[in-house]
Amino acid sequence: MLTAARDRIAAGDLELPMNAIAKEAGVGVGTMYRHFATREALLESLAEESYRALVDEAKKAAENPDVAEGLTNLLRAGLRSQLTDAALAKVLAAPTFECTETLVLSKELGRVSLQVIERARQAGVLRPDVTPDDVRRLTCGVQYAVRSGGDQDEAADRYLDIMLKGLKA
């Protein structure tokens, strides 16, 4: 079921029609819904590995002795993660979560991101009014902007640089 759903996402279909995925996976729709009560739960399951990797990157950023570099690395990891995993991008943009594990990961990412942000504020690298949710929303927006154009790698670096300059104290 997850393989069939990943194939759909790879083809650009983030709607994840449960009936079609069940058929492609060779299972009944009831089986699909027993494992994933909603499309959102399926999407969160697909994004879980990338979400964990992003939390790990945030922890590295929080431990970086160079505060500015840590902040940049956190933002870069958030943007790159979303660009390489469309499911994660959609989950990070969602206001609520279906799965307990996603909620736990979200809280952990928020906690660690706050550490990075507070260190950056104290070092005078970051505006004092920036919150972890601001960073999440801005990164989601930059991800969308990058996807809407041609050269994603060049645009990602350029837009990230623009965002970082706007966040400076």
Short mmCIF file of C-alpha atoms in Angstrom, two decimals:
data_model
loop_
_atom_site.label_atom_id
_atom_site.label_comp_id
_atom_site.label_asym_id
_atom_site.label_seq_id
_atom_site.Cartn_x
_atom_site.Cartn_y
_atom_site.Cartn_z
CA MET A 1 0.00 0.00 0.00
CA LEU A 2 2.80 2.40 0.88
CA THR A 3 4.65 1.51 -2.33
CA ALA A 4 1.55 2.20 -4.42
CA ALA A 5 1.03 5.51 -2.61
CA ARG A 6 4.70 6.48 -3.07
CA ASP A 7 4.41 5.73 -6.78
CA ARG A 8 1.43 8.08 -7.01
CA ILE A 9 3.31 10.85 -5.20
CA ALA A 10 6.32 10.33 -7.47
CA ALA A 11 3.95 10.82 -10.41
CA GLY A 12 2.76 14.11 -8.86
CA ASP A 13 -0.53 12.89 -7.37
CA LEU A 14 -0.80 14.12 -3.79
CA GLU A 15 -4.56 13.52 -3.65
CA LEU A 16 -3.92 9.87 -2.74
CA PRO A 17 -7.27 8.31 -3.76
CA MET A 18 -7.64 5.45 -1.30
CA ASN A 19 -9.69 3.22 -3.65
CA ALA A 20 -7.16 3.53 -6.46
CA ILE A 21 -4.20 2.91 -4.14
CA ALA A 22 -5.89 -0.17 -2.68
CA LYS A 23 -6.51 -1.51 -6.19
CA GLU A 24 -2.90 -0.81 -7.26
CA ALA A 25 -1.64 -2.51 -4.08
CA GLY A 26 -3.83 -5.56 -4.70
CA VAL A 27 -5.82 -5.18 -1.48
CA GLY A 28 -9.39 -4.35 -0.67
CA VAL A 29 -10.35 -0.81 0.21
CA GLY A 30 -11.33 -2.01 3.70
CA THR A 31 -7.76 -3.18 4.27
CA MET A 32 -6.54 0.21 3.16
CA TYR A 33 -8.79 2.01 5.62
CA ARG A 34 -7.91 -0.38 8.47
CA HIS A 35 -4.26 0.63 8.10
CA PHE A 36 -4.85 4.30 7.25
CA ALA A 37 -8.10 5.80 8.51
CA THR A 38 -7.71 8.88 6.31
CA ARG A 39 -5.63 10.14 3.38
CA GLU A 40 -3.88 12.43 5.84
CA ALA A 41 -2.82 9.44 7.96
CA LEU A 42 -1.45 7.76 4.84
CA LEU A 43 0.41 10.92 3.86
CA GLU A 44 1.89 11.24 7.35
CA SER A 45 3.02 7.61 7.25
CA LEU A 46 4.73 8.25 3.93
CA ALA A 47 6.49 11.34 5.32
CA GLU A 48 7.58 9.83 8.65
CA GLU A 49 11.11 8.81 7.61
CA SER A 50 11.85 12.22 6.10
CA TYR A 51 10.35 13.93 9.13
CA ARG A 52 12.66 11.96 11.43
CA ALA A 53 15.66 12.89 9.27
CA LEU A 54 14.65 16.57 9.46
CA VAL A 55 14.45 16.38 13.26
CA ASP A 56 17.95 14.86 13.27
CA GLU A 57 19.23 17.72 11.09
CA ALA A 58 17.62 20.23 13.44
CA LYS A 59 19.43 18.62 16.38
CA LYS A 60 22.74 18.96 14.54
CA ALA A 61 21.94 22.61 13.86
CA ALA A 62 21.21 23.17 17.54
CA GLU A 63 24.58 21.68 18.49
CA ASN A 64 26.57 23.66 15.91
CA PRO A 65 28.95 26.02 17.74
CA ASP A 66 28.58 28.53 14.88
CA VAL A 67 25.12 29.94 15.63
CA ALA A 68 24.61 31.56 12.20
CA GLU A 69 25.70 28.40 10.42
CA GLY A 70 23.39 26.33 12.62
CA LEU A 71 20.42 28.53 11.70
CA THR A 72 21.32 28.40 8.01
CA ASN A 73 21.71 24.62 8.16
CA LEU A 74 18.31 24.26 9.84
CA LEU A 75 16.59 26.33 7.16
CA ARG A 76 18.46 24.60 4.36
CA ALA A 77 17.57 21.15 5.76
CA GLY A 78 13.92 22.14 6.06
CA LEU A 79 13.79 23.41 2.50
CA ARG A 80 15.73 20.50 0.97
CA SER A 81 13.63 17.95 2.86
CA GLN A 82 10.45 19.44 1.45
CA LEU A 83 11.86 19.61 -2.06
CA THR A 84 12.90 15.96 -2.02
CA ASP A 85 9.76 14.64 -0.30
CA ALA A 86 6.46 16.10 -1.47
CA ALA A 87 4.63 14.15 1.24
CA LEU A 88 6.71 15.84 3.93
CA ALA A 89 6.10 19.24 2.34
CA LYS A 90 2.36 18.67 2.54
CA VAL A 91 2.54 17.37 6.13
CA LEU A 92 4.65 20.32 7.30
CA ALA A 93 2.13 22.72 5.74
CA ALA A 94 -0.82 21.06 7.49
CA PRO A 95 -2.29 22.84 10.53
CA THR A 96 -3.12 19.56 12.34
CA PHE A 97 -2.04 15.93 12.30
CA GLU A 98 -3.83 12.59 12.27
CA CYS A 99 -1.09 10.35 13.67
CA THR A 100 0.34 10.49 17.16
CA GLU A 101 3.84 9.89 15.81
CA THR A 102 3.57 12.93 13.54
CA LEU A 103 2.47 15.04 16.48
CA VAL A 104 5.46 13.80 18.51
CA LEU A 105 7.84 14.60 15.63
CA SER A 106 6.27 18.02 15.19
CA LYS A 107 6.71 18.86 18.86
CA GLU A 108 10.32 17.65 18.78
CA LEU A 109 11.09 19.68 15.66
CA GLY A 110 9.48 22.73 17.26
CA ARG A 111 11.43 22.28 20.49
CA VAL A 112 14.78 21.89 18.74
CA SER A 113 14.03 24.67 16.26
CA LEU A 114 13.25 26.95 19.18
CA GLN A 115 16.71 26.18 20.61
CA VAL A 116 18.31 27.19 17.30
CA ILE A 117 16.19 30.31 17.08
CA GLU A 118 16.82 31.39 20.67
CA ARG A 119 20.57 30.95 20.23
CA ALA A 120 20.42 32.97 17.01
CA ARG A 121 18.40 35.72 18.70
CA GLN A 122 20.85 35.92 21.61
CA ALA A 123 23.79 36.10 19.20
CA GLY A 124 22.13 38.95 17.31
CA VAL A 125 21.88 36.84 14.15
CA LEU A 126 18.08 36.69 14.04
CA ARG A 127 15.25 39.17 14.50
CA PRO A 128 13.80 38.94 18.01
CA ASP A 129 10.22 38.40 16.81
CA VAL A 130 10.84 35.25 14.73
CA THR A 131 9.17 32.06 16.03
CA PRO A 132 9.59 28.39 15.04
CA ASP A 133 6.17 28.56 13.38
CA ASP A 134 7.34 31.56 11.33
CA VAL A 135 10.32 29.52 10.17
CA ARG A 136 8.06 26.55 9.29
CA ARG A 137 5.65 28.72 7.32
CA LEU A 138 8.36 30.66 5.52
CA THR A 139 10.20 27.49 4.57
CA CYS A 140 6.96 25.96 3.28
CA GLY A 141 6.39 29.12 1.23
CA VAL A 142 9.90 29.10 -0.20
CA GLN A 143 9.47 25.42 -1.08
CA TYR A 144 6.31 26.28 -3.00
CA ALA A 145 8.03 29.17 -4.79
CA VAL A 146 10.97 26.97 -5.78
CA ARG A 147 8.66 24.28 -7.19
CA SER A 148 6.76 26.84 -9.26
CA GLY A 149 9.76 27.73 -11.41
CA GLY A 150 12.38 26.13 -13.59
CA ASP A 151 15.79 25.52 -12.02
CA GLN A 152 14.99 24.29 -8.53
CA ASP A 153 18.58 24.07 -7.23
CA GLU A 154 19.47 27.63 -8.21
CA ALA A 155 16.13 28.99 -7.03
CA ALA A 156 16.34 27.12 -3.70
CA ASP A 157 19.72 28.64 -2.88
CA ARG A 158 18.68 32.12 -4.01
CA TYR A 159 15.33 32.13 -2.20
CA LEU A 160 16.90 30.73 0.95
CA ASP A 161 19.47 33.52 0.85
CA ILE A 162 16.70 36.11 0.43
CA MET A 163 14.80 34.60 3.36
CA LEU A 164 17.88 34.56 5.59
CA LYS A 165 18.61 38.21 4.83
CA GLY A 166 15.04 39.09 5.74
CA LEU A 167 15.32 37.24 9.05
CA LYS A 168 18.52 38.96 10.15
CA ALA A 169 18.41 41.18 13.20
#
